[in-house]
Short mmCIF file of C-alpha atoms in Angstrom, two decimals:
data_model
loop_
_atom_site.label_atom_id
_atom_site.label_comp_id
_atom_site.label_asym_id
_atom_site.label_seq_id
_atom_site.Cartn_x
_atom_site.Cartn_y
_atom_site.Cartn_z
CA MET W 1 0.00 -0.17 -0.18
CA ALA W 2 1.35 3.64 -1.01
CA LYS W 3 2.25 6.10 1.47
CA THR W 4 1.98 9.66 1.00
CA LEU W 5 5.41 12.04 1.67
CA TYR W 6 5.64 15.92 1.12
CA SER W 7 9.49 16.44 0.40
CA VAL W 8 10.03 19.82 0.28
CA SER W 9 13.68 21.55 0.07
CA MET W 10 12.90 24.49 2.47
CA SER W 11 15.17 27.76 3.56
CA LEU W 12 16.31 28.28 6.99
CA ASP W 13 13.42 30.46 7.49
CA GLY W 14 10.80 28.57 6.61
CA PHE W 15 10.11 29.02 2.73
CA ILE W 16 10.08 26.59 0.40
CA ALA W 17 9.30 29.35 -2.45
CA GLY W 18 11.27 33.46 -2.24
CA PRO W 19 7.81 36.41 -3.46
CA GLY W 20 5.84 35.82 -6.26
CA GLY W 21 6.63 31.93 -6.34
CA ASP W 22 10.38 32.32 -7.36
CA MET W 23 12.92 28.75 -6.68
CA SER W 24 16.13 30.59 -8.16
CA TRP W 25 17.03 30.75 -4.35
CA LEU W 26 17.66 26.71 -5.18
CA THR W 27 19.68 26.63 -7.95
CA ASP W 28 23.09 27.24 -5.85
CA HIS W 29 22.12 24.58 -3.37
CA LEU W 30 21.22 21.82 -5.80
CA GLY W 31 23.38 19.30 -5.26
CA PRO W 32 24.15 15.48 -4.95
CA ASN W 33 21.99 14.51 -1.68
CA PRO W 34 22.64 10.57 -1.51
CA LEU W 35 18.87 10.68 0.58
CA VAL W 36 17.46 11.99 -1.92
CA GLY W 37 19.17 10.14 -4.45
CA GLU W 38 18.09 6.90 -2.61
CA LEU W 39 14.21 8.04 -2.43
CA LEU W 40 13.55 8.37 -6.15
CA GLY W 41 13.64 4.82 -6.24
CA ASP W 42 10.99 4.86 -4.06
CA ILE W 43 8.57 7.47 -5.38
CA GLY W 44 5.73 5.62 -7.26
CA ALA W 45 3.88 8.50 -8.78
CA LEU W 46 3.66 12.28 -7.70
CA LEU W 47 1.02 14.69 -7.26
CA VAL W 48 1.51 18.19 -8.19
CA GLY W 49 -0.14 21.29 -7.08
CA ALA W 50 -0.87 23.43 -10.00
CA THR W 51 1.29 26.52 -8.52
CA THR W 52 4.11 23.77 -8.74
CA TYR W 53 3.56 21.99 -11.57
CA GLY W 54 3.37 25.75 -13.58
CA GLY W 55 5.65 27.79 -11.35
CA ASP W 56 9.32 28.41 -11.73
CA ASP W 57 11.67 25.75 -11.98
CA PRO W 58 15.12 25.24 -9.83
CA HIS W 59 16.33 23.63 -13.12
CA LYS W 60 15.27 25.79 -15.68
CA ASN W 61 19.59 26.40 -16.96
CA ASP W 62 20.20 22.47 -16.68
CA GLU W 63 19.42 19.16 -18.67
CA GLY W 64 16.75 18.57 -16.57
CA ALA W 65 14.79 21.91 -17.03
CA GLY W 66 10.51 20.84 -16.75
CA GLN W 67 11.31 17.75 -15.19
CA ALA W 68 10.64 16.26 -12.10
CA PHE W 69 13.55 16.38 -9.32
CA GLY W 70 15.87 17.77 -12.38
CA GLY W 71 14.92 14.80 -14.92
CA GLY W 72 15.74 12.24 -11.96
CA TRP W 73 12.43 10.56 -11.42
CA GLU W 74 9.80 9.50 -14.14
CA GLY W 75 6.56 7.73 -13.88
CA PRO W 76 2.61 8.72 -13.30
CA GLN W 77 1.81 12.73 -12.25
CA TYR W 78 -0.83 13.48 -10.80
CA VAL W 79 -2.09 17.40 -11.32
CA VAL W 80 -4.23 19.03 -9.42
CA THR W 81 -6.48 21.73 -10.98
CA HIS W 82 -9.31 23.30 -12.32
CA HIS W 83 -8.24 24.34 -15.64
CA PRO W 84 -6.66 21.12 -16.89
CA GLY W 85 -4.20 21.00 -19.79
CA THR W 86 -3.99 17.85 -22.22
CA PRO W 87 -2.93 14.76 -20.74
CA ALA W 88 0.17 13.17 -21.96
CA ASP W 89 2.23 10.04 -20.93
CA ASN W 90 1.90 9.66 -17.45
CA LEU W 91 0.61 13.07 -17.10
CA PHE W 92 -3.03 13.19 -15.58
CA PHE W 93 -5.27 16.42 -14.87
CA VAL W 94 -7.66 15.76 -11.55
CA PRO W 95 -10.06 18.21 -9.93
CA ASP W 96 -9.21 18.26 -6.41
CA VAL W 97 -6.60 16.70 -3.98
CA LEU W 98 -8.61 13.35 -2.68
CA THR W 99 -9.22 11.94 -6.39
CA GLY W 100 -5.57 12.50 -7.14
CA LEU W 101 -4.71 10.68 -3.56
CA ASP W 102 -7.02 7.60 -4.58
CA GLN W 103 -5.21 7.29 -7.94
CA ALA W 104 -2.00 8.15 -7.12
CA GLU W 105 -2.05 5.37 -4.49
CA ALA W 106 -3.26 3.50 -6.71
CA ALA W 107 -0.40 3.31 -9.50
CA ALA W 108 2.30 3.73 -6.47
CA GLY W 109 1.70 0.88 -5.14
CA ASP W 110 3.54 0.17 -2.53
CA LYS W 111 5.98 3.12 -3.46
CA TYR W 112 6.17 6.06 -2.11
CA VAL W 113 3.50 9.17 -3.59
CA ASN W 114 5.26 12.20 -3.64
CA ILE W 115 3.75 15.69 -2.74
CA MET W 116 4.89 18.80 -4.15
CA GLY W 117 2.81 21.59 -3.75
CA ALA W 118 2.72 23.19 -0.16
CA ASP W 119 -1.55 24.21 -0.60
CA ILE W 120 -1.54 20.10 -1.45
CA ALA W 121 0.20 18.89 1.00
CA ARG W 122 -1.62 21.04 3.71
CA GLN W 123 -4.77 19.20 2.31
CA ALA W 124 -3.42 16.23 2.28
CA LEU W 125 -2.49 16.72 6.30
CA GLU W 126 -6.48 18.26 6.93
CA ALA W 127 -7.75 15.34 5.18
CA GLY W 128 -5.83 13.01 7.30
CA ARG W 129 -3.79 11.57 4.48
CA LEU W 130 -0.26 12.50 4.39
CA ASP W 131 1.97 9.79 6.43
CA GLU W 132 5.80 11.13 6.27
CA ILE W 133 7.27 15.18 6.33
CA LEU W 134 11.01 14.91 4.30
CA THR W 135 12.41 18.70 5.04
CA ILE W 136 15.44 19.50 3.18
CA VAL W 137 16.60 22.71 5.25
CA VAL W 138 19.05 25.07 2.79
CA PRO W 139 21.31 27.47 4.73
CA VAL W 140 19.79 30.52 3.17
CA LEU W 141 16.87 33.27 4.28
CA LEU W 142 14.74 34.17 2.16
CA GLY W 143 12.79 36.32 4.66
CA ASP W 144 9.68 35.88 2.72
CA GLY W 145 7.53 33.84 0.09
CA THR W 146 5.56 30.60 0.58
CA PRO W 147 5.99 29.13 4.18
CA LEU W 148 5.99 25.59 4.88
CA PHE W 149 2.97 25.21 6.13
CA ARG W 150 -0.14 27.27 7.58
CA GLY W 151 -2.93 26.06 10.02
CA ARG W 152 -2.99 23.87 12.92
CA THR W 153 -0.14 22.86 14.91
CA VAL W 154 0.61 19.23 14.10
CA GLN W 155 2.76 16.34 15.94
CA LEU W 156 5.73 14.55 14.13
CA GLU W 157 8.27 12.14 15.12
CA ARG W 158 11.60 12.11 13.29
CA ILE W 159 12.43 8.98 11.83
CA HIS W 160 15.47 10.20 9.73
CA HIS W 161 18.04 12.96 10.11
CA SER W 162 21.58 13.45 7.92
CA ALA W 163 23.79 16.40 6.80
CA VAL W 164 25.52 17.29 3.00
CA PRO W 165 27.21 19.89 2.96
CA GLN W 166 25.08 22.16 1.61
CA ALA W 167 21.71 21.11 3.11
CA ASN W 168 19.71 19.24 6.50
CA ASN W 169 17.85 16.43 5.76
CA LEU W 170 14.70 16.48 8.12
CA TRP W 171 12.00 13.21 7.98
CA PHE W 172 9.07 12.52 9.85
CA LYS W 173 6.24 10.53 10.57
CA VAL W 174 2.96 12.54 10.42
CA LEU W 175 1.51 11.62 14.30
CA LYS W 176 -2.66 10.52 13.39
#
């Protein structure tokens, strides 16, 4: 059975995107991270918010521009949107988070559904369907932008922590 994971890079002051959805701040901090490399093989499907799907790409100047994880992952992607585009191979548009979760979990099998997008993660959490959160804390202060989470207090249990030169990896289980 699939588990849901919200994986995200975050500035030390708690922002996952700069003002206006700017992701250029992350480009200088992308680099080898063995934990991310291992995780990619454990992802069976993506559930992506429309803002993230159509937003700024920190890989825009790389070979992997426009691809999930800079081209490091391929598989089914479910984009939550009220304005669906044209479906393509492994690209599906869904009207809401719960429909997206159902379809992505079925596609993922016993692997992770990796959630991308703060609002999608918040909705999955509120629905009781977010299992884990992996936050990669990057040594930069943005001062403003999209926060990691807004909403209620949620208890977490740390299940992993590690460091690489450009980040600290913090992985948590959501306590329900």
